[in-house]
Amino acid sequence: MSRLILALDVYERERALEIAECTADYLWAIKVNWPLIIGSGLKIITELKQVTGLPIIADLKLADIPNTNRLIAKKVFEAGADYVIAHGFVGRDSVKAVMELGKTIIVVEMSHPGAKEFIQPVTDKLIEMANELGPFGVIAPATRPERVSYIRSKLKPGIKVITPGVGAQGGTASEVLKAGADYIIVGRAIYQSENPRESARRIFEEVEAWS
Ligand code: O7M
């Protein structure tokens, strides 16, 4: 089974469906974020599932009070999302509200340079929360493989480590897999390339070489 997740951060429905269809052979799942939901509506989740048959991860990075997180997550799971991503820094109650509705992924550390300001200093607490709640997985930065190793070493076995930041943000698939990532998330390096299928295939081969 592939360990590659496509971050489908385009606005247009037709483009999204076209890229999803031509890369699906090399993916484990498709991650849908706000740009696509704002551009094409929530029903794109249902359509992507129908067209590819792949799991859909709704990356809404929910960070609200439990009731609002619940109201949003309910509609997103109903639309067919298999996983919803939530921020942990808002507290256990907000994360639990999402977990009660379906499979959840908690952000424990982000990939961009600014993550060092607020998220990284609380990563240990977020790992502790993940170990206590037992989500499907956590988000860790492919741009800092040494942090992925650290997070993997502190996390309970069974909780997946999912890493964005490969390609456009400078991370490499082989380094982050070596550091202990279970899945890698790739967006622009696939959907902005001239041949998304070929780019997905190349990254898939790199991932396979490490599996
Ligand atoms: O490969 P890219 O840089 O074009 O896209 C990366 C995707 O991963 C994009 O959808 C980001 O919103 C997301 N992401 C990060 O890049 N960094 C993070 O720390 C966290 C995420 C993410 O997916 O969080 C759940």
PDB file of N, CA and C in Angstrom, residues 28-93:
ATOM      1  N   TRP A  28      -1.959   6.827  -1.215  1.00  0.00           N
ATOM      2  CA  TRP A  28      -2.740   6.164  -0.168  1.00  0.00           C
ATOM      3  C   TRP A  28      -4.040   6.933   0.069  1.00  0.00           C
ATOM      4  N   ALA A  29      -3.922   8.276   0.075  1.00  0.00           N
ATOM      5  CA  ALA A  29      -5.104   9.097   0.393  1.00  0.00           C
ATOM      6  C   ALA A  29      -4.956  10.462  -0.270  1.00  0.00           C
ATOM      7  N   ILE A  30      -6.068  11.196  -0.273  1.00  0.00           N
ATOM      8  CA  ILE A  30      -6.057  12.577  -0.774  1.00  0.00           C
ATOM      9  C   ILE A  30      -6.424  13.493   0.384  1.00  0.00           C
ATOM     10  N   LYS A  31      -5.635  14.552   0.545  1.00  0.00           N
ATOM     11  CA  LYS A  31      -5.908  15.531   1.605  1.00  0.00           C
ATOM     12  C   LYS A  31      -6.550  16.762   0.970  1.00  0.00           C
ATOM     13  N   VAL A  32      -7.687  17.134   1.534  1.00  0.00           N
ATOM     14  CA  VAL A  32      -8.442  18.290   1.043  1.00  0.00           C
ATOM     15  C   VAL A  32      -8.328  19.397   2.095  1.00  0.00           C
ATOM     16  N   ASN A  33      -7.931  20.560   1.659  1.00  0.00           N
ATOM     17  CA  ASN A  33      -7.747  21.682   2.585  1.00  0.00           C
ATOM     18  C   ASN A  33      -8.718  22.810   2.199  1.00  0.00           C
ATOM     19  N   TRP A  34      -8.680  23.900   2.942  1.00  0.00           N
ATOM     20  CA  TRP A  34      -9.610  25.008   2.706  1.00  0.00           C
ATOM     21  C   TRP A  34      -9.638  25.521   1.272  1.00  0.00           C
ATOM     22  N   PRO A  35      -8.482  25.655   0.576  1.00  0.00           N
ATOM     23  CA  PRO A  35      -8.566  26.211  -0.784  1.00  0.00           C
ATOM     24  C   PRO A  35      -9.563  25.449  -1.667  1.00  0.00           C
ATOM     25  N   LEU A  36      -9.503  24.101  -1.617  1.00  0.00           N
ATOM     26  CA  LEU A  36     -10.401  23.315  -2.474  1.00  0.00           C
ATOM     27  C   LEU A  36     -11.845  23.374  -1.978  1.00  0.00           C
ATOM     28  N   ILE A  37     -12.018  23.382  -0.662  1.00  0.00           N
ATOM     29  CA  ILE A  37     -13.387  23.436  -0.132  1.00  0.00           C
ATOM     30  C   ILE A  37     -14.020  24.804  -0.427  1.00  0.00           C
ATOM     31  N   ILE A  38     -13.226  25.864  -0.301  1.00  0.00           N
ATOM     32  CA  ILE A  38     -13.741  27.201  -0.612  1.00  0.00           C
ATOM     33  C   ILE A  38     -14.024  27.318  -2.114  1.00  0.00           C
ATOM     34  N   GLY A  39     -13.141  26.748  -2.925  1.00  0.00           N
ATOM     35  CA  GLY A  39     -13.295  26.875  -4.376  1.00  0.00           C
ATOM     36  C   GLY A  39     -14.365  25.967  -4.965  1.00  0.00           C
ATOM     37  N   SER A  40     -14.570  24.796  -4.394  1.00  0.00           N
ATOM     38  CA  SER A  40     -15.442  23.809  -5.046  1.00  0.00           C
ATOM     39  C   SER A  40     -16.580  23.300  -4.171  1.00  0.00           C
ATOM     40  N   GLY A  41     -16.595  23.703  -2.909  1.00  0.00           N
ATOM     41  CA  GLY A  41     -17.677  23.249  -2.027  1.00  0.00           C
ATOM     42  C   GLY A  41     -17.357  21.913  -1.375  1.00  0.00           C
ATOM     43  N   LEU A  42     -18.087  21.633  -0.288  1.00  0.00           N
ATOM     44  CA  LEU A  42     -17.842  20.427   0.494  1.00  0.00           C
ATOM     45  C   LEU A  42     -18.108  19.148  -0.302  1.00  0.00           C
ATOM     46  N   LYS A  43     -18.988  19.247  -1.305  1.00  0.00           N
ATOM     47  CA  LYS A  43     -19.347  18.047  -2.081  1.00  0.00           C
ATOM     48  C   LYS A  43     -18.159  17.477  -2.862  1.00  0.00           C
ATOM     49  N   ILE A  44     -17.081  18.256  -2.971  1.00  0.00           N
ATOM     50  CA  ILE A  44     -15.883  17.761  -3.655  1.00  0.00           C
ATOM     51  C   ILE A  44     -15.337  16.529  -2.928  1.00  0.00           C
ATOM     52  N   ILE A  45     -15.552  16.452  -1.619  1.00  0.00           N
ATOM     53  CA  ILE A  45     -15.079  15.285  -0.854  1.00  0.00           C
ATOM     54  C   ILE A  45     -15.776  14.023  -1.371  1.00  0.00           C
ATOM     55  N   THR A  46     -17.089  14.111  -1.522  1.00  0.00           N
ATOM     56  CA  THR A  46     -17.874  12.978  -2.016  1.00  0.00           C
ATOM     57  C   THR A  46     -17.431  12.605  -3.432  1.00  0.00           C
ATOM     58  N   GLU A  47     -17.221  13.612  -4.259  1.00  0.00           N
ATOM     59  CA  GLU A  47     -16.843  13.351  -5.657  1.00  0.00           C
ATOM     60  C   GLU A  47     -15.466  12.700  -5.752  1.00  0.00           C
ATOM     61  N   LEU A  48     -14.516  13.208  -4.948  1.00  0.00           N
ATOM     62  CA  LEU A  48     -13.160  12.644  -4.991  1.00  0.00           C
ATOM     63  C   LEU A  48     -13.174  11.182  -4.572  1.00  0.00           C
ATOM     64  N   LYS A  49     -14.000  10.873  -3.590  1.00  0.00           N
ATOM     65  CA  LYS A  49     -14.112   9.481  -3.134  1.00  0.00           C
ATOM     66  C   LYS A  49     -14.683   8.599  -4.245  1.00  0.00           C
ATOM     67  N   GLN A  50     -15.718   9.141  -4.915  1.00  0.00           N
ATOM     68  CA  GLN A  50     -16.358   8.350  -5.982  1.00  0.00           C
ATOM     69  C   GLN A  50     -15.388   8.100  -7.136  1.00  0.00           C
ATOM     70  N   VAL A  51     -14.650   9.134  -7.493  1.00  0.00           N
ATOM     71  CA  VAL A  51     -13.775   9.037  -8.654  1.00  0.00           C
ATOM     72  C   VAL A  51     -12.535   8.175  -8.386  1.00  0.00           C
ATOM     73  N   THR A  52     -11.967   8.271  -7.181  1.00  0.00           N
ATOM     74  CA  THR A  52     -10.695   7.578  -6.907  1.00  0.00           C
ATOM     75  C   THR A  52     -10.837   6.353  -6.011  1.00  0.00           C
ATOM     76  N   GLY A  53     -11.869   6.312  -5.201  1.00  0.00           N
ATOM     77  CA  GLY A  53     -12.026   5.228  -4.226  1.00  0.00           C
ATOM     78  C   GLY A  53     -11.035   5.315  -3.079  1.00  0.00           C
ATOM     79  N   LEU A  54     -10.322   6.445  -2.984  1.00  0.00           N
ATOM     80  CA  LEU A  54      -9.297   6.578  -1.938  1.00  0.00           C
ATOM     81  C   LEU A  54      -9.869   7.224  -0.677  1.00  0.00           C
ATOM     82  N   PRO A  55      -9.207   6.990   0.473  1.00  0.00           N
ATOM     83  CA  PRO A  55      -9.603   7.715   1.687  1.00  0.00           C
ATOM     84  C   PRO A  55      -9.376   9.223   1.498  1.00  0.00           C
ATOM     85  N   ILE A  56     -10.244  10.002   2.128  1.00  0.00           N
ATOM     86  CA  ILE A  56     -10.121  11.461   2.048  1.00  0.00           C
ATOM     87  C   ILE A  56      -9.845  12.014   3.454  1.00  0.00           C
ATOM     88  N   ILE A  57      -8.803  12.828   3.528  1.00  0.00           N
ATOM     89  CA  ILE A  57      -8.447  13.488   4.785  1.00  0.00           C
ATOM     90  C   ILE A  57      -8.885  14.945   4.680  1.00  0.00           C
ATOM     91  N   ALA A  58      -9.756  15.373   5.563  1.00  0.00           N
ATOM     92  CA  ALA A  58     -10.199  16.779   5.559  1.00  0.00           C
ATOM     93  C   ALA A  58      -9.296  17.559   6.502  1.00  0.00           C
ATOM     94  N   ASP A  59      -8.421  18.348   5.880  1.00  0.00           N
ATOM     95  CA  ASP A  59      -7.430  19.117   6.651  1.00  0.00           C
ATOM     96  C   ASP A  59      -7.998  20.506   6.958  1.00  0.00           C
ATOM     97  N   LEU A  60      -8.866  20.546   7.954  1.00  0.00           N
ATOM     98  CA  LEU A  60      -9.464  21.839   8.323  1.00  0.00           C
ATOM     99  C   LEU A  60      -8.716  22.467   9.490  1.00  0.00           C
ATOM    100  N   LYS A  61      -7.798  21.724  10.048  1.00  0.00           N
ATOM    101  CA  LYS A  61      -7.034  22.187  11.227  1.00  0.00           C
ATOM    102  C   LYS A  61      -7.982  22.857  12.217  1.00  0.00           C
ATOM    103  N   LEU A  62      -8.978  22.118  12.635  1.00  0.00           N
ATOM    104  CA  LEU A  62      -9.999  22.663  13.534  1.00  0.00           C
ATOM    105  C   LEU A  62      -9.357  23.148  14.830  1.00  0.00           C
ATOM    106  N   ALA A  63      -9.728  24.342  15.245  1.00  0.00           N
ATOM    107  CA  ALA A  63      -9.112  24.944  16.441  1.00  0.00           C
ATOM    108  C   ALA A  63     -10.153  25.804  17.151  1.00  0.00           C
ATOM    109  N   ASP A  64     -11.276  25.183  17.487  1.00  0.00           N
ATOM    110  CA  ASP A  64     -12.355  25.973  18.092  1.00  0.00           C
ATOM    111  C   ASP A  64     -12.836  25.311  19.390  1.00  0.00           C
ATOM    112  N   ILE A  65     -13.874  25.891  19.968  1.00  0.00           N
ATOM    113  CA  ILE A  65     -14.451  25.295  21.169  1.00  0.00           C
ATOM    114  C   ILE A  65     -15.073  23.942  20.787  1.00  0.00           C
ATOM    115  N   PRO A  66     -15.257  23.038  21.750  1.00  0.00           N
ATOM    116  CA  PRO A  66     -15.776  21.706  21.398  1.00  0.00           C
ATOM    117  C   PRO A  66     -17.059  21.754  20.559  1.00  0.00           C
ATOM    118  N   ASN A  67     -18.002  22.618  20.918  1.00  0.00           N
ATOM    119  CA  ASN A  67     -19.273  22.618  20.183  1.00  0.00           C
ATOM    120  C   ASN A  67     -19.084  22.993  18.719  1.00  0.00           C
ATOM    121  N   THR A  68     -18.271  24.013  18.457  1.00  0.00           N
ATOM    122  CA  THR A  68     -18.058  24.440  17.064  1.00  0.00           C
ATOM    123  C   THR A  68     -17.261  23.387  16.303  1.00  0.00           C
ATOM    124  N   ASN A  69     -16.219  22.832  16.942  1.00  0.00           N
ATOM    125  CA  ASN A  69     -15.469  21.738  16.293  1.00  0.00           C
ATOM    126  C   ASN A  69     -16.426  20.610  15.911  1.00  0.00           C
ATOM    127  N   ARG A  70     -17.352  20.286  16.832  1.00  0.00           N
ATOM    128  CA  ARG A  70     -18.302  19.189  16.603  1.00  0.00           C
ATOM    129  C   ARG A  70     -19.225  19.508  15.427  1.00  0.00           C
ATOM    130  N   LEU A  71     -19.736  20.745  15.403  1.00  0.00           N
ATOM    131  CA  LEU A  71     -20.664  21.137  14.326  1.00  0.00           C
ATOM    132  C   LEU A  71     -19.995  21.038  12.957  1.00  0.00           C
ATOM    133  N   ILE A  72     -18.730  21.465  12.891  1.00  0.00           N
ATOM    134  CA  ILE A  72     -18.012  21.430  11.609  1.00  0.00           C
ATOM    135  C   ILE A  72     -17.681  19.980  11.241  1.00  0.00           C
ATOM    136  N   ALA A  73     -17.075  19.257  12.189  1.00  0.00           N
ATOM    137  CA  ALA A  73     -16.621  17.888  11.888  1.00  0.00           C
ATOM    138  C   ALA A  73     -17.788  16.988  11.465  1.00  0.00           C
ATOM    139  N   LYS A  74     -18.956  17.189  12.078  1.00  0.00           N
ATOM    140  CA  LYS A  74     -20.131  16.361  11.754  1.00  0.00           C
ATOM    141  C   LYS A  74     -20.442  16.443  10.252  1.00  0.00           C
ATOM    142  N   LYS A  75     -20.491  17.669   9.743  1.00  0.00           N
ATOM    143  CA  LYS A  75     -20.833  17.863   8.319  1.00  0.00           C
ATOM    144  C   LYS A  75     -19.755  17.289   7.398  1.00  0.00           C
ATOM    145  N   VAL A  76     -18.502  17.415   7.841  1.00  0.00           N
ATOM    146  CA  VAL A  76     -17.390  16.967   7.007  1.00  0.00           C
ATOM    147  C   VAL A  76     -17.343  15.429   6.957  1.00  0.00           C
ATOM    148  N   PHE A  77     -17.569  14.787   8.104  1.00  0.00           N
ATOM    149  CA  PHE A  77     -17.637  13.316   8.091  1.00  0.00           C
ATOM    150  C   PHE A  77     -18.851  12.863   7.266  1.00  0.00           C
ATOM    151  N   GLU A  78     -19.974  13.580   7.403  1.00  0.00           N
ATOM    152  CA  GLU A  78     -21.168  13.209   6.621  1.00  0.00           C
ATOM    153  C   GLU A  78     -20.908  13.321   5.122  1.00  0.00           C
ATOM    154  N   ALA A  79     -20.048  14.262   4.737  1.00  0.00           N
ATOM    155  CA  ALA A  79     -19.731  14.434   3.305  1.00  0.00           C
ATOM    156  C   ALA A  79     -18.847  13.301   2.793  1.00  0.00           C
ATOM    157  N   GLY A  80     -18.323  12.491   3.712  1.00  0.00           N
ATOM    158  CA  GLY A  80     -17.535  11.333   3.278  1.00  0.00           C
ATOM    159  C   GLY A  80     -16.082  11.358   3.696  1.00  0.00           C
ATOM    160  N   ALA A  81     -15.665  12.392   4.429  1.00  0.00           N
ATOM    161  CA  ALA A  81     -14.268  12.424   4.873  1.00  0.00           C
ATOM    162  C   ALA A  81     -14.005  11.231   5.788  1.00  0.00           C
ATOM    163  N   ASP A  82     -12.840  10.611   5.603  1.00  0.00           N
ATOM    164  CA  ASP A  82     -12.475   9.456   6.433  1.00  0.00           C
ATOM    165  C   ASP A  82     -11.693   9.886   7.663  1.00  0.00           C
ATOM    166  N   TYR A  83     -10.999  11.026   7.550  1.00  0.00           N
ATOM    167  CA  TYR A  83     -10.185  11.551   8.647  1.00  0.00           C
ATOM    168  C   TYR A  83     -10.379  13.062   8.687  1.00  0.00           C
ATOM    169  N   VAL A  84     -10.340  13.620   9.897  1.00  0.00           N
ATOM    170  CA  VAL A  84     -10.381  15.086  10.042  1.00  0.00           C
ATOM    171  C   VAL A  84      -9.158  15.496  10.863  1.00  0.00           C
ATOM    172  N   ILE A  85      -8.525  16.601  10.449  1.00  0.00           N
ATOM    173  CA  ILE A  85      -7.342  17.084  11.165  1.00  0.00           C
ATOM    174  C   ILE A  85      -7.745  18.225  12.103  1.00  0.00           C
ATOM    175  N   ALA A  86      -7.268  18.125  13.342  1.00  0.00           N
ATOM    176  CA  ALA A  86      -7.602  19.135  14.347  1.00  0.00           C
ATOM    177  C   ALA A  86      -6.328  19.628  15.034  1.00  0.00           C
ATOM    178  N   HIS A  87      -6.338  20.869  15.453  1.00  0.00           N
ATOM    179  CA  HIS A  87      -5.239  21.383  16.263  1.00  0.00           C
ATOM    180  C   HIS A  87      -5.423  20.900  17.697  1.00  0.00           C
ATOM    181  N   GLY A  88      -4.265  20.615  18.331  1.00  0.00           N
ATOM    182  CA  GLY A  88      -4.323  20.157  19.714  1.00  0.00           C
ATOM    183  C   GLY A  88      -4.198  21.293  20.713  1.00  0.00           C
ATOM    184  N   PHE A  89      -3.618  22.419  20.295  1.00  0.00           N
ATOM    185  CA  PHE A  89      -3.304  23.461  21.274  1.00  0.00           C
ATOM    186  C   PHE A  89      -4.538  24.088  21.912  1.00  0.00           C
ATOM    187  N   VAL A  90      -5.724  23.874  21.298  1.00  0.00           N
ATOM    188  CA  VAL A  90      -6.951  24.422  21.898  1.00  0.00           C
ATOM    189  C   VAL A  90      -7.430  23.596  23.091  1.00  0.00           C
ATOM    190  N   GLY A  91      -6.846  22.407  23.265  1.00  0.00           N
ATOM    191  CA  GLY A  91      -7.195  21.626  24.460  1.00  0.00           C
ATOM    192  C   GLY A  91      -7.870  20.299  24.148  1.00  0.00           C
ATOM    193  N   ARG A  92      -7.773  19.390  25.128  1.00  0.00           N
ATOM    194  CA  ARG A  92      -8.297  18.029  24.958  1.00  0.00           C
ATOM    195  C   ARG A  92      -9.783  17.985  24.646  1.00  0.00           C
ATOM    196  N   ASP A  93     -10.546  18.875  25.300  1.00  0.00           N
ATOM    197  CA  ASP A  93     -12.006  18.813  25.093  1.00  0.00           C
ATOM    198  C   ASP A  93     -12.370  19.083  23.631  1.00  0.00           C
TER     199      ASP A  93
END
